Coordinates of C-alpha atoms in Angstrom, one line a residue:
M6 CA 1.0 -16.2 -48.2
A7 CA -2.6 -17.0 -47.0
E8 CA -3.1 -17.8 -43.3
T9 CA -4.1 -21.3 -42.4
D10 CA -5.8 -22.8 -39.3
S11 CA -2.7 -24.6 -38.1
T12 CA -0.9 -23.7 -34.9
G13 CA 1.6 -21.8 -37.1
S14 CA -1.0 -19.2 -38.1
T15 CA 0.1 -15.6 -37.4
W16 CA -3.2 -14.7 -35.7
R17 CA -2.8 -17.5 -33.2
Y18 CA 0.6 -16.2 -32.1
T19 CA -0.8 -12.7 -31.9
W20 CA -3.6 -13.9 -29.7
A21 CA -1.3 -15.8 -27.4
R22 CA 1.1 -12.8 -27.1
K23 CA -1.8 -10.4 -26.2
Q24 CA -3.3 -12.9 -23.7
N25 CA 0.1 -13.4 -22.0
E26 CA 0.7 -9.6 -21.8
R27 CA -2.8 -9.0 -20.3
R28 CA -2.3 -11.8 -17.7
Q29 CA 1.2 -10.4 -16.8
R30 CA -0.2 -6.9 -16.3
R31 CA -2.9 -8.1 -14.0
Y32 CA -0.5 -10.3 -12.1
R33 CA 2.0 -7.4 -11.6
A34 CA -0.8 -5.1 -10.4
A35 CA -2.1 -7.7 -8.0
E36 CA 1.4 -8.5 -6.8
A37 CA 2.2 -4.8 -6.2
A38 CA -1.0 -4.4 -4.1
W39 CA -0.3 -7.5 -2.1
R40 CA 3.3 -6.4 -1.5
R41 CA 2.2 -2.9 -0.2
H42 CA -0.2 -4.4 2.3
D43 CA 2.3 -7.0 3.4
D44 CA 4.9 -4.3 4.0
E45 CA 2.4 -2.3 6.0
L46 CA 1.5 -5.2 8.3
R47 CA 5.1 -6.0 8.9
R48 CA 5.9 -2.3 9.6
L49 CA 3.1 -2.3 12.3
R50 CA 4.4 -5.5 13.7
T51 CA 7.9 -4.0 14.1
L52 CA 6.4 -0.8 15.6
A53 CA 4.4 -2.9 18.1
V54 CA 7.6 -4.6 19.3
D55 CA 9.9 -1.6 19.4
L56 CA 7.6 1.3 20.6
R57 CA 8.1 1.5 24.4
G58 CA 8.2 5.3 24.9
S59 CA 10.4 7.3 27.3
A60 CA 10.2 10.3 29.5
A61 CA 13.0 11.9 27.5
A62 CA 10.6 12.0 24.5
G63 CA 8.5 14.5 26.3
R64 CA 11.2 17.1 26.7
G65 CA 10.3 20.4 25.1
L66 CA 6.6 19.6 25.2
P67 CA 4.3 21.9 27.2
L68 CA 3.1 18.8 29.1
A69 CA 4.0 17.9 32.7
L70 CA 4.5 14.1 32.9
E71 CA 3.6 12.2 36.0
H72 CA 5.9 9.8 37.8
G73 CA 6.5 6.8 35.5
E74 CA 4.7 8.4 32.6
K75 CA 6.3 7.9 29.1
V76 CA 5.6 9.6 25.8
L77 CA 5.0 7.2 23.0
R78 CA 4.4 9.5 20.0
A79 CA 3.4 13.1 19.3
W80 CA 1.6 14.7 16.3
P81 CA 2.0 18.4 15.8
A82 CA -1.1 18.9 13.5
A83 CA -4.3 17.9 15.3
Q84 CA -7.7 19.4 15.8
L85 CA -9.9 19.1 18.9
V86 CA -13.5 18.1 17.7
E87 CA -16.8 17.8 19.5
L88 CA -19.9 15.8 18.6
R89 CA -23.0 18.0 18.4
H90 CA -25.5 15.3 19.2
T91 CA -25.6 12.7 22.0
A92 CA -24.2 9.2 21.1
V93 CA -23.1 6.1 22.8
L94 CA -19.7 4.9 21.5
P95 CA -18.6 1.2 21.6
A96 CA -16.3 0.2 24.4
P97 CA -12.5 0.4 23.7
D98 CA -11.1 -2.8 22.3
L99 CA -7.9 -4.1 20.6
T100 CA -9.3 -5.1 17.3
L101 CA -7.2 -4.1 14.3
E102 CA -8.7 -3.4 10.9
P103 CA -7.0 -5.8 8.3
H104 CA -7.9 -3.7 5.3
P105 CA -8.6 -0.1 6.3
A106 CA -10.4 2.0 3.7
P107 CA -8.9 5.3 2.4
L108 CA -9.9 8.2 4.6
R109 CA -11.4 11.4 3.2
H110 CA -10.1 14.7 4.5
R111 CA -13.5 16.3 5.5
S112 CA -15.1 15.6 8.9
P113 CA -18.3 13.6 9.2
D114 CA -21.7 15.3 9.7
G115 CA -22.3 16.4 13.3
V116 CA -18.6 16.8 14.1
R117 CA -17.1 20.3 14.4
A118 CA -13.5 21.5 15.2
V119 CA -13.2 23.8 18.2
D120 CA -9.4 24.1 18.6
A121 CA -6.1 23.3 16.9
G122 CA -2.8 22.1 18.4
M123 CA -0.8 19.0 19.2
A124 CA -1.8 15.4 20.1
V125 CA 0.4 13.4 22.5
I126 CA 0.0 9.7 23.4
T127 CA 1.6 8.5 26.6
N128 CA 1.4 5.2 28.4
R129 CA -1.4 6.6 30.6
R130 CA -3.4 9.1 28.6
L131 CA -4.1 10.8 25.3
A132 CA -3.5 14.6 25.6
F133 CA -4.3 17.5 23.4
L134 CA -2.3 20.7 23.7
G135 CA -4.1 23.6 21.9
G136 CA -4.5 27.3 21.9
G137 CA -7.6 27.1 24.2
G138 CA -5.9 24.9 26.8
R139 CA -5.2 21.2 27.4
R140 CA -7.6 18.3 27.1
D141 CA -6.8 14.8 28.6
W142 CA -8.4 11.4 28.1
A143 CA -7.1 8.9 30.7
Y144 CA -7.2 5.3 29.6
A145 CA -8.5 4.2 33.0
K146 CA -11.6 6.4 32.5
M147 CA -12.4 5.7 28.9
T148 CA -15.9 4.2 28.4
G149 CA -16.2 4.6 24.6
L150 CA -13.8 4.8 21.6
S151 CA -14.7 5.0 17.9
H152 CA -12.5 5.5 14.8
D153 CA -14.5 6.8 11.9
P154 CA -14.1 4.4 9.0
A155 CA -14.2 7.1 6.3
A156 CA -12.7 10.2 8.0
P157 CA -9.5 10.7 10.1
V158 CA -11.6 11.4 13.2
T159 CA -11.4 9.5 16.6
L160 CA -14.2 10.1 19.1
I161 CA -13.8 9.4 22.8
Q162 CA -16.1 9.2 25.9
V163 CA -14.8 9.3 29.5
L164 CA -16.5 8.9 32.8
D165 CA -16.0 12.5 34.0
R166 CA -17.2 14.3 30.9
K167 CA -20.7 14.3 29.3
R168 CA -19.8 15.7 25.9
T169 CA -18.3 13.4 23.3
T170 CA -15.0 14.8 22.1
G171 CA -12.0 13.6 20.1
L172 CA -9.3 14.4 17.7
R173 CA -9.0 14.9 13.9
L174 CA -5.6 14.3 12.3
P175 CA -4.3 14.5 8.8
A176 CA -5.4 11.5 6.8
A177 CA -1.8 10.4 6.2
A178 CA -1.2 10.3 10.0
A179 CA -4.4 8.7 11.1
V180 CA -3.3 5.1 10.6
D181 CA -0.3 5.5 12.9
F182 CA -2.2 7.5 15.4
R183 CA -4.9 4.9 15.8
F184 CA -2.4 2.1 16.0
V185 CA -0.3 3.8 18.6
L186 CA -3.4 4.6 20.6
T187 CA -4.4 0.9 20.5
L188 CA -1.0 -0.1 21.7
A189 CA -1.1 2.4 24.6
F190 CA -4.5 1.2 25.7
A191 CA -3.3 -2.4 25.4
D192 CA -0.3 -1.5 27.7
A193 CA -2.7 0.1 30.2
I194 CA -4.6 -3.2 30.5
E195 CA -1.4 -5.3 30.0
Q196 CA -2.5 -6.8 26.7
R197 CA 0.2 -5.8 24.2
D198 CA 0.8 -9.5 23.5
T199 CA -2.8 -9.7 22.2
V200 CA -2.0 -7.0 19.6
L201 CA 1.1 -8.8 18.6
A202 CA -0.7 -12.2 18.2
Q203 CA -3.4 -10.5 16.1
L204 CA -0.8 -9.0 13.8
D205 CA 0.9 -12.4 13.4
E206 CA -2.4 -13.9 12.4
L207 CA -3.1 -11.1 9.9
I208 CA 0.3 -11.6 8.4
A209 CA -0.2 -15.3 8.1
E210 CA -3.6 -14.9 6.5
H211 CA -2.3 -12.3 4.1
D212 CA 0.5 -14.6 3.1
Q213 CA -2.1 -17.2 1.9
T214 CA -3.5 -14.6 -0.5
R215 CA -0.3 -14.0 -2.4
P216 CA -1.1 -14.0 -6.2
F217 CA 0.2 -16.9 -8.3
R218 CA 2.1 -16.2 -11.5
P219 CA -0.4 -16.9 -14.3
A220 CA 0.1 -19.9 -16.6
I221 CA 1.5 -19.2 -20.1
V222 CA -1.0 -19.7 -22.9
T223 CA 0.2 -21.1 -26.2
P224 CA -0.9 -20.5 -29.8
A225 CA -2.5 -24.0 -29.8
Q226 CA -5.0 -22.7 -27.2
A227 CA -6.4 -20.0 -29.5
R228 CA -10.0 -20.5 -30.6
L229 CA -11.5 -19.4 -33.9
T230 CA -13.7 -16.9 -32.1
A231 CA -10.6 -14.9 -31.5
R232 CA -10.4 -14.0 -35.2
I233 CA -13.9 -12.5 -35.2
P234 CA -14.2 -8.8 -34.1
G235 CA -16.0 -8.8 -30.8
G236 CA -14.9 -12.4 -30.0
R237 CA -17.4 -14.9 -28.4
R238 CA -20.0 -12.2 -27.8
A239 CA -20.2 -11.4 -31.5
V240 CA -20.7 -15.0 -32.3
V241 CA -23.5 -15.3 -29.7
V242 CA -25.3 -12.2 -31.1
T243 CA -25.0 -13.5 -34.6
A244 CA -26.4 -16.9 -33.7
A245 CA -29.3 -15.2 -31.9
L246 CA -30.1 -13.1 -34.9
T247 CA -29.9 -16.1 -37.2
L248 CA -32.5 -17.9 -35.0
A249 CA -34.7 -14.9 -34.7
V250 CA -35.1 -14.2 -38.4
P251 CA -37.0 -17.4 -39.3
V252 CA -39.2 -17.0 -36.3
A253 CA -40.1 -13.5 -37.4
V254 CA -41.0 -14.8 -40.9
L255 CA -43.2 -17.5 -39.5
D256 CA -45.0 -15.1 -37.2
S257 CA -45.7 -12.6 -40.1
D258 CA -49.2 -12.3 -41.8
P259 CA -49.9 -14.6 -44.8
P260 CA -49.5 -13.0 -48.3
V261 CA -52.6 -11.3 -49.7
R262 CA -53.9 -13.1 -52.8
S263 CA -55.4 -11.4 -55.9
A264 CA -59.2 -11.7 -56.8
S265 CA -58.5 -14.3 -59.6
E266 CA -56.6 -16.5 -57.2
R267 CA -59.4 -16.3 -54.7
A268 CA -62.0 -17.2 -57.4
V269 CA -60.0 -20.3 -58.4
A270 CA -59.7 -21.3 -54.8
A271 CA -63.5 -21.0 -54.3
T272 CA -64.4 -23.2 -57.3
P273 CA -65.3 -26.7 -56.1
A274 CA -63.0 -29.5 -57.3
P275 CA -64.5 -32.3 -59.4
S276 CA -65.5 -35.4 -57.5
P277 CA -63.1 -38.3 -58.1
T278 CA -64.6 -41.4 -59.9
P279 CA -64.9 -44.6 -58.0
T280 CA -62.2 -46.2 -60.1
A281 CA -59.8 -43.4 -59.3
T282 CA -60.4 -43.6 -55.6
R283 CA -57.5 -45.0 -53.7
R284 CA -57.1 -45.7 -50.1
A285 CA -54.5 -43.3 -48.7
K286 CA -51.6 -44.9 -46.9
P287 CA -51.3 -43.8 -43.3
R288 CA -48.3 -41.5 -42.8
P289 CA -45.9 -42.3 -40.0
T290 CA -46.4 -40.1 -37.0
P291 CA -43.2 -38.0 -36.5
S292 CA -41.4 -38.6 -33.3
T293 CA -42.1 -36.0 -30.6
S294 CA -39.0 -36.7 -28.6
V295 CA -36.6 -33.7 -28.5
A296 CA -32.9 -34.0 -27.8
P297 CA -32.3 -32.8 -24.2
R298 CA -30.7 -29.3 -24.0
E299 CA -27.6 -28.8 -22.0
R300 CA -28.5 -27.5 -18.6
R301 CA -26.7 -24.2 -17.9
C302 CA -29.3 -22.0 -16.1
G303 CA -28.2 -19.0 -18.1
A304 CA -24.5 -19.7 -18.1
P305 CA -22.7 -19.3 -21.5
A306 CA -21.9 -22.5 -23.4
N307 CA -18.5 -23.8 -22.4
P308 CA -16.7 -27.1 -22.7
M309 CA -15.9 -27.2 -19.0
G310 CA -19.6 -27.8 -18.0
Y311 CA -19.8 -24.8 -15.7
D312 CA -23.3 -23.6 -15.0
F313 CA -25.4 -21.5 -12.6
C314 CA -27.7 -24.4 -11.5
D315 CA -26.2 -26.4 -8.7
G316 CA -23.3 -28.8 -8.0
Q317 CA -19.9 -28.3 -6.6
R318 CA -18.2 -24.9 -6.1
I319 CA -15.2 -24.2 -8.2
R320 CA -12.0 -23.1 -6.5
R321 CA -9.5 -23.9 -9.3
P322 CA -11.2 -23.1 -12.6
D323 CA -10.1 -24.4 -16.0
H324 CA -7.5 -22.2 -17.7
R325 CA -9.9 -21.6 -20.6
I326 CA -12.6 -20.0 -18.4
C327 CA -11.8 -16.4 -19.6
D328 CA -12.4 -17.6 -23.2
H329 CA -16.1 -18.3 -22.3
F330 CA -16.9 -16.2 -19.3
D331 CA -16.2 -12.4 -18.8
C332 CA -13.5 -12.5 -16.2
E333 CA -13.1 -9.5 -13.9
R334 CA -9.8 -7.6 -13.6
D335 CA -7.2 -9.4 -11.5
F336 CA -9.3 -12.6 -11.8
W337 CA -6.4 -15.0 -11.2
S338 CA -5.4 -13.2 -8.0
G339 CA -8.6 -14.3 -6.3
R340 CA -8.5 -16.9 -3.5
G341 CA -12.1 -18.0 -3.1
Y342 CA -14.6 -19.9 -5.2
L343 CA -16.0 -18.9 -8.6
V344 CA -19.0 -16.5 -8.5
Q345 CA -20.7 -14.2 -11.0
C346 CA -20.8 -10.5 -9.9
R347 CA -23.8 -8.2 -10.5
D348 CA -22.2 -6.6 -13.5
G349 CA -22.0 -10.0 -15.3
S350 CA -18.3 -10.7 -14.8
V351 CA -17.0 -13.7 -12.9
S352 CA -14.6 -13.6 -9.9
L353 CA -12.6 -15.9 -7.7
T354 CA -13.5 -14.0 -4.5
G355 CA -16.5 -16.1 -3.5
G356 CA -16.7 -16.7 0.3
R357 CA -14.1 -13.9 0.9
R358 CA -14.8 -10.6 2.6
G359 CA -15.6 -7.9 0.0
A360 CA -16.3 -10.4 -2.8
C361 CA -17.1 -8.5 -6.0
A362 CA -16.7 -5.2 -4.2
D363 CA -16.0 -3.3 -7.3
Q364 CA -18.9 -5.0 -9.2
K365 CA -21.7 -4.1 -6.7
G366 CA -21.7 -7.5 -5.0
V367 CA -22.2 -11.2 -5.8
R368 CA -25.1 -12.2 -8.0
R369 CA -24.8 -16.1 -8.0
T370 CA -22.3 -19.0 -7.7
V371 CA -20.8 -20.8 -10.6
F372 CA -21.0 -24.6 -10.3
T373 CA -19.6 -27.7 -12.0

């Protein structure tokens, strides 16, 4: 039986099934990523409430605790590092990184390991117990603290030591080490509540970015371009070639005429007799008005009226947008306004931190 253009056509149902499967895959991936980060924030929130430390936790460690000193956490695999050049580190603060980047295992340039041992965080100091001896960094004497954003290295400056030193931990342990160190420093200045309030704010902000389940498309929404291999892009290329061929023909050189044709053309035509002369009727001048083109400023043709010119930002795009624009992966999980990335795809991350991060940044805004 031949296919028809009705909503009962087989190709329309196939298109709707594939579209729904693709949207569900993207939604599940975005939901899983969102859930992982939510679990991590809530884990840190619980750790900030429960971690108080105790003197008993220091039993068995080759570290003599002072009166009232408590051990919060210890890491058996740590390296003492030194910075080869002189640098001024930022002052210690309580700022938490909401989306820390993955850490590589190698140390940054200019940092060398000088000893290996154990790192211990107490409520008064950070201590390193290595084969070459012990190294302490008291919170009351810290003047600089820097966590490398790409490597599991923490550098520290103190008042009574000129050389910048620090610790390098395994990448998997660096997140907890940095967080516990922030908690210990907050306790030293009696600001643990500030860390808790910051975590509550991060959890609330992250909750607003939870992906929405995508709408279900129906066979009636299928467009005829879905039947053409290549889709809308193939239609655009074909239309461009159709317009380019007549232009190329008009711009080509005129045909070369033979010698006999040139001779006939050069023979003067006989003068018309007075009786045969007639006054030519003036021809109507063709209208020079041209129908105005739809203003898009380079945006693809679409029934929604979206363009790259100006107007209002789009935060809730039409459900047909991915039929006319090249939507990025996880498009519907975005929580900003509509922008075009530098690779040509569109994204709903406009105005958000890291917009079009995987597409080399934002190119321009899409308006309506």
